[in-house]
CSV table of C-alpha atoms and ligand atoms in Angstrom, one decimal:
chain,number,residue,atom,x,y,z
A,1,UNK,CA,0.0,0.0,0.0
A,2,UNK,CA,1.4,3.8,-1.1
A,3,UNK,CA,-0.5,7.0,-0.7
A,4,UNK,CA,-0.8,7.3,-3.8
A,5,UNK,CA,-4.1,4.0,-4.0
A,6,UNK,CA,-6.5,6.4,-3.4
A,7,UNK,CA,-6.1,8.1,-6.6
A,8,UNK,CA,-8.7,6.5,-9.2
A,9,UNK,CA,-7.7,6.3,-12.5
A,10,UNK,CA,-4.7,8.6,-12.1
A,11,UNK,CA,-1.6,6.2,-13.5
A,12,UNK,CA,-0.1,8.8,-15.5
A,13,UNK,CA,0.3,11.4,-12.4
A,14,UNK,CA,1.2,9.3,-10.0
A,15,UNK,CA,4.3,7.6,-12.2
A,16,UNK,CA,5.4,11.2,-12.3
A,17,UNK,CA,4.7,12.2,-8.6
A,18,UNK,CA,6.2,8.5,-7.0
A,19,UNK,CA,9.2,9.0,-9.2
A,20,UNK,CA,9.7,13.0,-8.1
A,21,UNK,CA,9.4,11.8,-4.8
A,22,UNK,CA,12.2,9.0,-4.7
A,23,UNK,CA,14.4,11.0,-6.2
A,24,UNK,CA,13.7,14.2,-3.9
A,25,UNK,CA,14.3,12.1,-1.1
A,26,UNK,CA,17.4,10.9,-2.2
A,27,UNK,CA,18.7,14.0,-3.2
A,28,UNK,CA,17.7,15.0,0.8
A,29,UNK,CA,19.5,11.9,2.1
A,30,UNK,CA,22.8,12.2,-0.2
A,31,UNK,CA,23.2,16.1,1.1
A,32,UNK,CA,23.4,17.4,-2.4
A,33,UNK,CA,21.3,20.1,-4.3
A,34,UNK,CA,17.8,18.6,-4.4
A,35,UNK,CA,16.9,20.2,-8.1
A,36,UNK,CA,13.4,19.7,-7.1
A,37,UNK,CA,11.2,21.5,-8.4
A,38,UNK,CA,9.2,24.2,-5.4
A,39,UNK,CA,6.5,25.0,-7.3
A,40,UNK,CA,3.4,22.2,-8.3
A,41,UNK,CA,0.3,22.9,-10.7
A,42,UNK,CA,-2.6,20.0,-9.7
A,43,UNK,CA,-5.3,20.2,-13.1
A,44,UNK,CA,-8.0,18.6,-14.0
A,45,UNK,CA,-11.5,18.5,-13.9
A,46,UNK,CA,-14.1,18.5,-10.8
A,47,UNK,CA,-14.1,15.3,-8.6
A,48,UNK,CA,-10.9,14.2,-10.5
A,49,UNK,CA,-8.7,14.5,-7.2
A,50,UNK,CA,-6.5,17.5,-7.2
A,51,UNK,CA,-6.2,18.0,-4.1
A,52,UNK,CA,-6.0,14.5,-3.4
A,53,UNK,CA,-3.0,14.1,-5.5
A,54,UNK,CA,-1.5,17.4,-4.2
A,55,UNK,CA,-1.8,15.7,-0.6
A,56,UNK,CA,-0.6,11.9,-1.5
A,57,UNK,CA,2.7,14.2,-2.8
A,58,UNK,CA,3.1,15.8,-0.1
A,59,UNK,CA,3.3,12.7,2.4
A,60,UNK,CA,5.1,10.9,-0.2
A,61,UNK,CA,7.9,13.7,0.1
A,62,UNK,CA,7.6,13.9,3.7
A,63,UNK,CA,7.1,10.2,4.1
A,64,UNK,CA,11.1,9.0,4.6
A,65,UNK,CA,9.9,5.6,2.4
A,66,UNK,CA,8.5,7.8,-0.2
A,67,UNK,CA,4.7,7.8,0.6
A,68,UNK,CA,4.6,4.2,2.4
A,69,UNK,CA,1.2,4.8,3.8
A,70,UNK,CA,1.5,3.7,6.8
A,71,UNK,CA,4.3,5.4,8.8
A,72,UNK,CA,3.2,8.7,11.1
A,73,UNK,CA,4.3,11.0,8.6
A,74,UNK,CA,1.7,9.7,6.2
A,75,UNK,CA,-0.7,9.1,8.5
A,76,UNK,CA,-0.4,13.2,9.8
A,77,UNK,CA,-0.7,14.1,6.3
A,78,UNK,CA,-3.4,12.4,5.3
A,79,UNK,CA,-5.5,13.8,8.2
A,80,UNK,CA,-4.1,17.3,7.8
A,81,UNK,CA,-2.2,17.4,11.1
A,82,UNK,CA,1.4,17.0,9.8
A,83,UNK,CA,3.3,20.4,11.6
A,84,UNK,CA,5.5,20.4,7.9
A,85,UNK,CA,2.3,20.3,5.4
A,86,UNK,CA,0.4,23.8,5.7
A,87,UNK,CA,-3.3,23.4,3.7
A,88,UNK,CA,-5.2,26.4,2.9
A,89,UNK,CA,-8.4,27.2,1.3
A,90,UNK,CA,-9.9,30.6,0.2
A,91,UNK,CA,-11.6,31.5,3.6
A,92,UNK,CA,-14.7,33.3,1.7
A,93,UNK,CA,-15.2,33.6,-2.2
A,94,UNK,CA,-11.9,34.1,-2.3
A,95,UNK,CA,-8.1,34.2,-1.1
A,96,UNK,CA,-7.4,37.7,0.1
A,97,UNK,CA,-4.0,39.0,-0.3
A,98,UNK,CA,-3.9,39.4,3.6
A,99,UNK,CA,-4.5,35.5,3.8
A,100,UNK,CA,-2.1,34.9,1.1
A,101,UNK,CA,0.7,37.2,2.7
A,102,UNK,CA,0.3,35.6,6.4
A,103,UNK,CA,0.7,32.4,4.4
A,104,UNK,CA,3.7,33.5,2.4
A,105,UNK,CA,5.2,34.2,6.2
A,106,UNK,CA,4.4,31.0,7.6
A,107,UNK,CA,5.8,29.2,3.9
A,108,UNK,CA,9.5,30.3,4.5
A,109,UNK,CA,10.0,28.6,8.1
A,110,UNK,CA,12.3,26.0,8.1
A,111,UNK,CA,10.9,22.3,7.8
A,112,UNK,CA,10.4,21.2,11.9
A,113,UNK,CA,11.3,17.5,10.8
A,114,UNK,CA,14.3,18.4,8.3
A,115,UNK,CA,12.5,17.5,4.8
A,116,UNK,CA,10.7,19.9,3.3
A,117,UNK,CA,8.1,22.4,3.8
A,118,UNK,CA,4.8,21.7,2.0
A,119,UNK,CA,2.2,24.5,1.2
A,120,UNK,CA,-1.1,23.0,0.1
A,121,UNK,CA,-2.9,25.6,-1.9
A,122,UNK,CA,-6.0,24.7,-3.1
A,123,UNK,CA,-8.5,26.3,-5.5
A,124,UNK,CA,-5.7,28.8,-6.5
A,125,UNK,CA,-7.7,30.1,-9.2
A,126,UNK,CA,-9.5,31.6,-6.5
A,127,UNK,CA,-7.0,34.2,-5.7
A,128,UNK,CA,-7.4,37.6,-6.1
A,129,UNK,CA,-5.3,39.5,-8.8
A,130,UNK,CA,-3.2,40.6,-5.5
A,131,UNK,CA,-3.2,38.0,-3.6
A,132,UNK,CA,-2.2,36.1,-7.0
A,133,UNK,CA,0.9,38.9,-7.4
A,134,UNK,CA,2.0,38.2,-3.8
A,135,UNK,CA,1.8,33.9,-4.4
A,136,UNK,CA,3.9,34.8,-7.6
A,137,UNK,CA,6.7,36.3,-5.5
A,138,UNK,CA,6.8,33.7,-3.5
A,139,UNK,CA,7.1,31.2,-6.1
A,140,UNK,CA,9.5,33.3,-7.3
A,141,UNK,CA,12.2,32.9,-4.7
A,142,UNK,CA,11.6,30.0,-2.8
A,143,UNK,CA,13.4,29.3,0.6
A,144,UNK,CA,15.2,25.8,-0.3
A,145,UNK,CA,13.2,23.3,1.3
A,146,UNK,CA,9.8,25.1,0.7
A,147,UNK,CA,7.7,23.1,-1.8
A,148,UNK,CA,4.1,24.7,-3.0
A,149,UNK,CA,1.4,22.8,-4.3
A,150,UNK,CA,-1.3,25.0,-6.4
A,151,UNK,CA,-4.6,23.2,-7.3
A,152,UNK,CA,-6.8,24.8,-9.9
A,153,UNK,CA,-9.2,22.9,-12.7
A,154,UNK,CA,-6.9,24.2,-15.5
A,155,UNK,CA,-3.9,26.0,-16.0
A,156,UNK,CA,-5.8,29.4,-17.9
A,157,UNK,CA,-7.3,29.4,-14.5
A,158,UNK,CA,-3.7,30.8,-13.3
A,159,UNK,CA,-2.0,33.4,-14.3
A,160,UNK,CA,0.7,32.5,-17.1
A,161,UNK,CA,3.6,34.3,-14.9
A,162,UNK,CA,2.8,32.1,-12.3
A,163,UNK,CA,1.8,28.9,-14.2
A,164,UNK,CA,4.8,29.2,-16.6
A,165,UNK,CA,7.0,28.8,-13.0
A,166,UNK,CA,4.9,25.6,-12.1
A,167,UNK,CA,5.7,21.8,-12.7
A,168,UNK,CA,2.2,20.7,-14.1
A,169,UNK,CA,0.7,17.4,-13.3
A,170,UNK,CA,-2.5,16.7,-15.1
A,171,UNK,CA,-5.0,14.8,-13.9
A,172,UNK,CA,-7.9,13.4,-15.7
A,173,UNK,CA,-11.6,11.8,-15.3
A,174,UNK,CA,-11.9,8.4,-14.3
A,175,UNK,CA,-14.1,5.7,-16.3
A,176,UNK,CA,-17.0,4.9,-14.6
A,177,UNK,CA,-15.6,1.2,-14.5
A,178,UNK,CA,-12.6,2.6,-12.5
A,179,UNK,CA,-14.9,4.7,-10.2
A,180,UNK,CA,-17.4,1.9,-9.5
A,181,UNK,CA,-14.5,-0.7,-8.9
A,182,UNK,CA,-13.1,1.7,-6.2
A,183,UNK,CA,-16.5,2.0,-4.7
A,184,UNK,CA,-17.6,-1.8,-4.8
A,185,UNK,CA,-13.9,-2.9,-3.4
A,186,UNK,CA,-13.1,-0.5,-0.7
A,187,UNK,CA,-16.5,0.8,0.4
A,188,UNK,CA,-18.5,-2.5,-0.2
A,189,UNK,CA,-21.3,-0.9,-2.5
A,190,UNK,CA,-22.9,-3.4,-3.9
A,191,UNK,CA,-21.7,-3.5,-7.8
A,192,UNK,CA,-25.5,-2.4,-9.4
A,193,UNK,CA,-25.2,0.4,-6.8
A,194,UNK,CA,-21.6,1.3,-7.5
A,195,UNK,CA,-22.1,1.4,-11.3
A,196,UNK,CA,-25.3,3.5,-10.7
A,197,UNK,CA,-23.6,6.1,-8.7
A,198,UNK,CA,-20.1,6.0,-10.3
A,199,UNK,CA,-22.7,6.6,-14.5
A,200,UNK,CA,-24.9,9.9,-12.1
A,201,UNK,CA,-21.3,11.2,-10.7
A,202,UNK,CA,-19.0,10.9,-14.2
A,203,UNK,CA,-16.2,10.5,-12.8
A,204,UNK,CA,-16.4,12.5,-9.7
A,205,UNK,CA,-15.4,10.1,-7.2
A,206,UNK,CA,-16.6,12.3,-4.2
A,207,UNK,CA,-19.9,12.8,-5.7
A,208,UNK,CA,-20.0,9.1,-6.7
A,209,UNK,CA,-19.3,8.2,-2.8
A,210,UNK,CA,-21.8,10.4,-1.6
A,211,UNK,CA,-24.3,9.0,-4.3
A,212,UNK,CA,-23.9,5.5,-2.9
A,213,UNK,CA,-23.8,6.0,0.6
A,214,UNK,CA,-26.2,8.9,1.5
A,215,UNK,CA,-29.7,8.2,0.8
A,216,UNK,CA,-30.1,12.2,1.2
A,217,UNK,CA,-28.0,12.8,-1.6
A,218,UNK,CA,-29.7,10.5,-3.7
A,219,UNK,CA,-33.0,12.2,-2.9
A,220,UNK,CA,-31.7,15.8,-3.9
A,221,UNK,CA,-30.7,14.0,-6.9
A,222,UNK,CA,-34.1,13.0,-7.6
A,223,UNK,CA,-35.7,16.3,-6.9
A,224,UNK,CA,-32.8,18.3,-9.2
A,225,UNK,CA,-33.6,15.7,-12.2
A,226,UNK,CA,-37.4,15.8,-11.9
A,227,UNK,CA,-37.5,19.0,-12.5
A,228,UNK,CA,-37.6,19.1,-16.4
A,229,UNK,CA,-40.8,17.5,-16.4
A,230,UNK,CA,-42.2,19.9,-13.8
A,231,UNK,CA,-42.2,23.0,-16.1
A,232,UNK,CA,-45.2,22.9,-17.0
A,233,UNK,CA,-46.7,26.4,-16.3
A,234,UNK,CA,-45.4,29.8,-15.3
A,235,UNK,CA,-46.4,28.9,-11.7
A,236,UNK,CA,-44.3,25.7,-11.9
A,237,UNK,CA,-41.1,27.4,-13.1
A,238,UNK,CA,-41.2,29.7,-10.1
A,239,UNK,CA,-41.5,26.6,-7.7
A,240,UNK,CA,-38.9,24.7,-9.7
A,241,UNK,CA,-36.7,27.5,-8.8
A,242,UNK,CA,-37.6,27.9,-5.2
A,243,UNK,CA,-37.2,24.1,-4.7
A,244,UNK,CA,-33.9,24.2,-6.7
A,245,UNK,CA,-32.5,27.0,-4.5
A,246,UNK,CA,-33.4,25.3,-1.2
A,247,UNK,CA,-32.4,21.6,-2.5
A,248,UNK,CA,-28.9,23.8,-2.8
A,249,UNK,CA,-29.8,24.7,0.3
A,250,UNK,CA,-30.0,22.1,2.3
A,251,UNK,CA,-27.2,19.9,0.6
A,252,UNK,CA,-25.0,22.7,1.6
A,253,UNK,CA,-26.2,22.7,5.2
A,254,UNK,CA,-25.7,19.4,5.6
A,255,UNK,CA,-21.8,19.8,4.6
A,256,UNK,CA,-21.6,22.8,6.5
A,257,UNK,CA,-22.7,21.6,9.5
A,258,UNK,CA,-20.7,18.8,9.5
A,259,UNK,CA,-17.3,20.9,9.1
A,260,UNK,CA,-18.8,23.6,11.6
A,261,UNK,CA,-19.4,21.1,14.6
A,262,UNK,CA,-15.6,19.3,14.5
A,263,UNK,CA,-13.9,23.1,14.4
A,264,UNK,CA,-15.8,24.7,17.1
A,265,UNK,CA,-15.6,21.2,19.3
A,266,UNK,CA,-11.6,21.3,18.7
A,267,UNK,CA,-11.9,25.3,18.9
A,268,UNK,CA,-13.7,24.8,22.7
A,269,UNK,CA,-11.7,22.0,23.4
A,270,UNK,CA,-8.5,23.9,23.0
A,271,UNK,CA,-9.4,26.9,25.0
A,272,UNK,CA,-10.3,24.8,27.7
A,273,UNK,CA,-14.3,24.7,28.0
A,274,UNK,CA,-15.5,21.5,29.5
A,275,UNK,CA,-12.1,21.1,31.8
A,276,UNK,CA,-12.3,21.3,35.3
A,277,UNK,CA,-9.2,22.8,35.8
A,278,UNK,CA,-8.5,25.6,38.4
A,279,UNK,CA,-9.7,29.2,36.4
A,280,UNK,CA,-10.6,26.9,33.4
A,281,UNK,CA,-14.1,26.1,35.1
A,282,UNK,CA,-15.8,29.4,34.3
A,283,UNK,CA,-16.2,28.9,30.6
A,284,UNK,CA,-13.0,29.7,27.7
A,285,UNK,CA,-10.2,30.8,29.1
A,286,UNK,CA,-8.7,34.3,27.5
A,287,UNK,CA,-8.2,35.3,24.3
A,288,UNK,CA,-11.0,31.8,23.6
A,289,UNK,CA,-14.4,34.3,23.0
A,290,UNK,CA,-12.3,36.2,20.1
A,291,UNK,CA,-11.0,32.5,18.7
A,292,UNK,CA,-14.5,31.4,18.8
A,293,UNK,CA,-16.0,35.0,16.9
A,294,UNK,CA,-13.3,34.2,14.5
A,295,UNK,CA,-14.2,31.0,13.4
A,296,UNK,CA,-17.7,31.7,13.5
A,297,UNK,CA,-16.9,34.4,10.7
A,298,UNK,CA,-15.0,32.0,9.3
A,299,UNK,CA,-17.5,29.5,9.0
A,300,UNK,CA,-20.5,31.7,8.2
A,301,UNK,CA,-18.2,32.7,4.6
A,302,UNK,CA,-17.5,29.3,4.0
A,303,UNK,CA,-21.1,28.6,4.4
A,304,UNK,CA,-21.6,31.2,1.5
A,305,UNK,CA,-19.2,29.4,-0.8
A,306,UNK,CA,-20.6,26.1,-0.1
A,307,UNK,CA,-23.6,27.0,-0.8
A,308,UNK,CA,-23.2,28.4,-4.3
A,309,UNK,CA,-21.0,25.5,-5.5
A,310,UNK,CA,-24.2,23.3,-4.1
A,311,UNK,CA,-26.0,25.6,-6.8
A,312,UNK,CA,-24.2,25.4,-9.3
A,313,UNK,CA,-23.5,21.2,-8.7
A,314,UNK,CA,-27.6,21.2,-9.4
A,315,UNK,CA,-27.2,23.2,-12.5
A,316,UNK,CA,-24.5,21.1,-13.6
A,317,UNK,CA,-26.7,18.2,-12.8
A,318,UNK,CA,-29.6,19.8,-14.9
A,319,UNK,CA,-26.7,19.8,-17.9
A,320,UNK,CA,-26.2,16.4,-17.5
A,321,UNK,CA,-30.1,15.6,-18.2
A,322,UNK,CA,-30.4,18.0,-21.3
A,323,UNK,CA,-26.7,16.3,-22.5
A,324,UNK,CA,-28.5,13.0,-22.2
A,325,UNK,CA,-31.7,13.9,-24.0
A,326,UNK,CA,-29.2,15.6,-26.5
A,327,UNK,CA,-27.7,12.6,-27.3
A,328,UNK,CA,-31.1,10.3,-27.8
A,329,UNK,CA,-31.6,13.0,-30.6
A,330,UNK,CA,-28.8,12.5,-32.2
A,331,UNK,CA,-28.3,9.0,-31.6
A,332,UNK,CA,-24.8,8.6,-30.2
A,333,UNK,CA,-24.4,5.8,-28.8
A,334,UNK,CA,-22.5,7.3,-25.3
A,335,UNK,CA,-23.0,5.9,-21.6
A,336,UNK,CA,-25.7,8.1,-20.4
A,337,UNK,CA,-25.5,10.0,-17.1
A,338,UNK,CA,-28.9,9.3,-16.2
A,339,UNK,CA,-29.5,6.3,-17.2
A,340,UNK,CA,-31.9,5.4,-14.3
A,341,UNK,CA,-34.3,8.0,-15.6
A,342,UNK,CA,-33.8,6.6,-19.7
A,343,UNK,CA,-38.0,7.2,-19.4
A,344,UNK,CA,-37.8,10.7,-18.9
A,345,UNK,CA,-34.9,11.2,-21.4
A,346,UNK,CA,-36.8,9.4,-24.0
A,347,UNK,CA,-39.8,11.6,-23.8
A,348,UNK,CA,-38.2,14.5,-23.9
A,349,UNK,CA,-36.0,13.8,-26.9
A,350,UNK,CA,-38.7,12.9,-29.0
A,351,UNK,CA,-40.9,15.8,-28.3
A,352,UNK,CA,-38.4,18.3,-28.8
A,353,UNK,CA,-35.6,19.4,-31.3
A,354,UNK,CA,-31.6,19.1,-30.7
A,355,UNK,CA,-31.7,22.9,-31.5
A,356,UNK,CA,-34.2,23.1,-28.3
A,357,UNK,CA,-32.5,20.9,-26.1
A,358,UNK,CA,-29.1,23.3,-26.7
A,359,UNK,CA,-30.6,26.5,-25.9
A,360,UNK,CA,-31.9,24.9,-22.3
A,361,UNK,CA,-28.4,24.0,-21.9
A,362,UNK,CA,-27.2,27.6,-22.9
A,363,UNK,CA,-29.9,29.1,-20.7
A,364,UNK,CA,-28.6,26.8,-17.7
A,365,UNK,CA,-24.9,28.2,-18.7
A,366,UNK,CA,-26.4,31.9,-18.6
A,367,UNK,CA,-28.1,31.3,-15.4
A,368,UNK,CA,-24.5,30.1,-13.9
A,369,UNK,CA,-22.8,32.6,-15.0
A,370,UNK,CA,-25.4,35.2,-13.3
A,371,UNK,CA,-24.6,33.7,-10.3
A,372,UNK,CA,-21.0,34.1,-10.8
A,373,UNK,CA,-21.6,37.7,-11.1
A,374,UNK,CA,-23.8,37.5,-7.7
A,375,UNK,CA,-27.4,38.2,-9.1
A,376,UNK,CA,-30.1,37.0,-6.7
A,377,UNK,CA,-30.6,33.4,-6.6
A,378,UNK,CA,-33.9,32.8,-6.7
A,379,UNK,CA,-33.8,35.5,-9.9
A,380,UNK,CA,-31.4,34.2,-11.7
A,381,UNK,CA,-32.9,30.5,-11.3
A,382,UNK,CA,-36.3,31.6,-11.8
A,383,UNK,CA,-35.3,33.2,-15.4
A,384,UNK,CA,-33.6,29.8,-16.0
A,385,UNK,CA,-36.4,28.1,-15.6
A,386,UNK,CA,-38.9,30.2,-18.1
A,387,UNK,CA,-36.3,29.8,-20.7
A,388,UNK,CA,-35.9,25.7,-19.9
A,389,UNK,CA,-39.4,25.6,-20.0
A,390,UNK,CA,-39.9,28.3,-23.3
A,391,UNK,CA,-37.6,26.7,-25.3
A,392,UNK,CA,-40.1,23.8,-26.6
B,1,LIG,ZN1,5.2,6.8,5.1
């Protein structure tokens, strides 16, 4: 076992990565100039485990077996408590260039363990054009043993000064068969299940998981995908829309709330609430009230982000039904995405025209794009939905 089994379908990045590694750390061991490269671009589409790549690196260069998998190094990487591996994500919408200068700060320490020091950056497309000038100088000049990892889902996403400095490692979809054997093998989904969830997901291994395991997700599934069928009337598009926004809703809740509850128990159990200790039995000791109003701000603009990439999941999903019915009408013989609702599909491409079927998707590109430029939800989704519904 490596660090590297998790990643589905990823051969071609991980021959790269194992062999960067190995010779990294023997560079490290021999004393010599390491000639490794400090700066990492992680591509490739949604779901197709950029930052899980970016992470299985990281232990495998911390790692002094190369990523064995089962050492403490690998183990405090892989649950993000390594003191050598720092992982950020954009607090809010975005990184700001205050987050990205603290981090900068933190980035040229030495290593604590002698290796190297790994910076974790993920969703770097979502770095302001400063904070995105300030990440370029430190790329620019990195301390020796500093090593940065950018995620983004392409390189345009980055700027070309920046990208031109990075080593790129590509990663791509998995096949469905990949995805469902992963599934079926290490999380015992039955196989019809697997296959099922790995089709809905394409590719998206996190997405398939969910799919298989939470009988929640597979109901907001449902309610996203009947909703084609539902525009029937003026009145129905403006409930399809209000139903759309809360199913976003709620699927975001539900992840929030998860992430919320282990921060704030770790925040609390830090500063001391819940210990009987003398002066630590009237509540959070000092300096533990501003901690906690911290992360509560924290949380409340990740709950914003998660929340509009819950959106825009649904619209995507609502793609993936219109892609299907596309290709009844043309009669390509690809794997459908929805193949559990082939009924649906079917009815839809025969009472409509290809030319229809691609102005819904365009109209469901619009409406994401709206949202990008933070129009009202419920607007923006509701005008979507006349046009899905016009279009016939
Ligand atoms: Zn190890």
């Amino acid at each position: 076992m490596t660090v590297f089994d998790d990643l589905v379908g990823q051969d071609q990045a991980i021959s790269v990565l194992s062999r960067a590694a190995a010779a990294a750390g023997e560079a490290v061991r021999g004393g010599r100039g390491t000639g490794m490269t400090h700066a990492w671009l992680f591509t490739g589409p949604p779901g197709s485990g950029r930052e899980e790549a970016a992470r299985a690196f990281a232990a495998a260069l911390l790692c002094s077996d190369g990523g064995c998998g089962h050492c403490d190094q690998c183990h405090q990487v892989l649950i993000g408590s390594h003191p050598d591996l720092e992982s950020v994500r954009p607090e809010g919408l975005s990184y700001s260039v205050k987050q990205t200068r603290e981090l900068i700060l933190r980035a040229a320490g030495a290593p604590t363990q002698g290796r190297w020091r790994v910076i974790l950056f993920e969703d770097a497309d979502r770095a302001t054009e400063s904070a995105a000038n300030a990440l370029l100088k430190a790329i620019e000049e990195p301390p020796p043993r500093t090593v940065w990892l950018l995620c983004a889902p392409a390189p345009d996403d980055l700027m070309i000064t920046i990208r031109s400095r990075c080593r790129q490692v590509t990663l791509t979809t998995p096949s469905t068969e990949a995805v469902a054997h992963v599934l079926a093998t290490r999380d015992s989904v039955p196989w019809e299940t697997a296959t099922f969830a790995a089709r809905a997901a394409q590719g998206h291994i996190s997405r398939a998981r969910s799919l298989a395991l939470d009988e929640g997700t597979r109901h907001r599934r449902e309610a996203v995908l009947g909703i084609p069928r539902s525009l029937t009337g003026v009145g129905e598009c403006v409930s399809a829309a209000e139903r759309l926004v809360k199913t976003a809703e709620e699927e975001a809740a539900a992840a929030t709330a998860a992430l919320n509850e282990n921060e704030t128990t770790e925040l609390r159990r830090i500063y001391g609430e819940g210990s009987t200790g003398k002066g630590l039995n009237r509540g959070l000791v000092r300096g533990g009230a501003g901690a906690l109003k911290e992360l509560e701000d924290r949380q409340k603009s990740r709950a914003t982000r998660i929340k509009r990439d819950s959106l825009d999941a649904a619209l995507l999903e609502l793609v993936s039904f219109y892609r299907d019915v596309l290709a009844m009408q043309f009669g390509a013989g690809v794997e459908l995405a929805n193949d559990d609702i082939r009924f649906d599909l079917d009815q839809l491409a025969r009472s409509s025209t290809p030319e229809e079927t691609l102005r819904r998707i365009d109209a469901i590109m619009r409406c994401r794009e709206r949202l990008g430029a933070n129009v009202n939800p419920q607007m923006a989704v509701e005008a979507m939905m006349l046009s899905l519904r016009g279009a016939a």
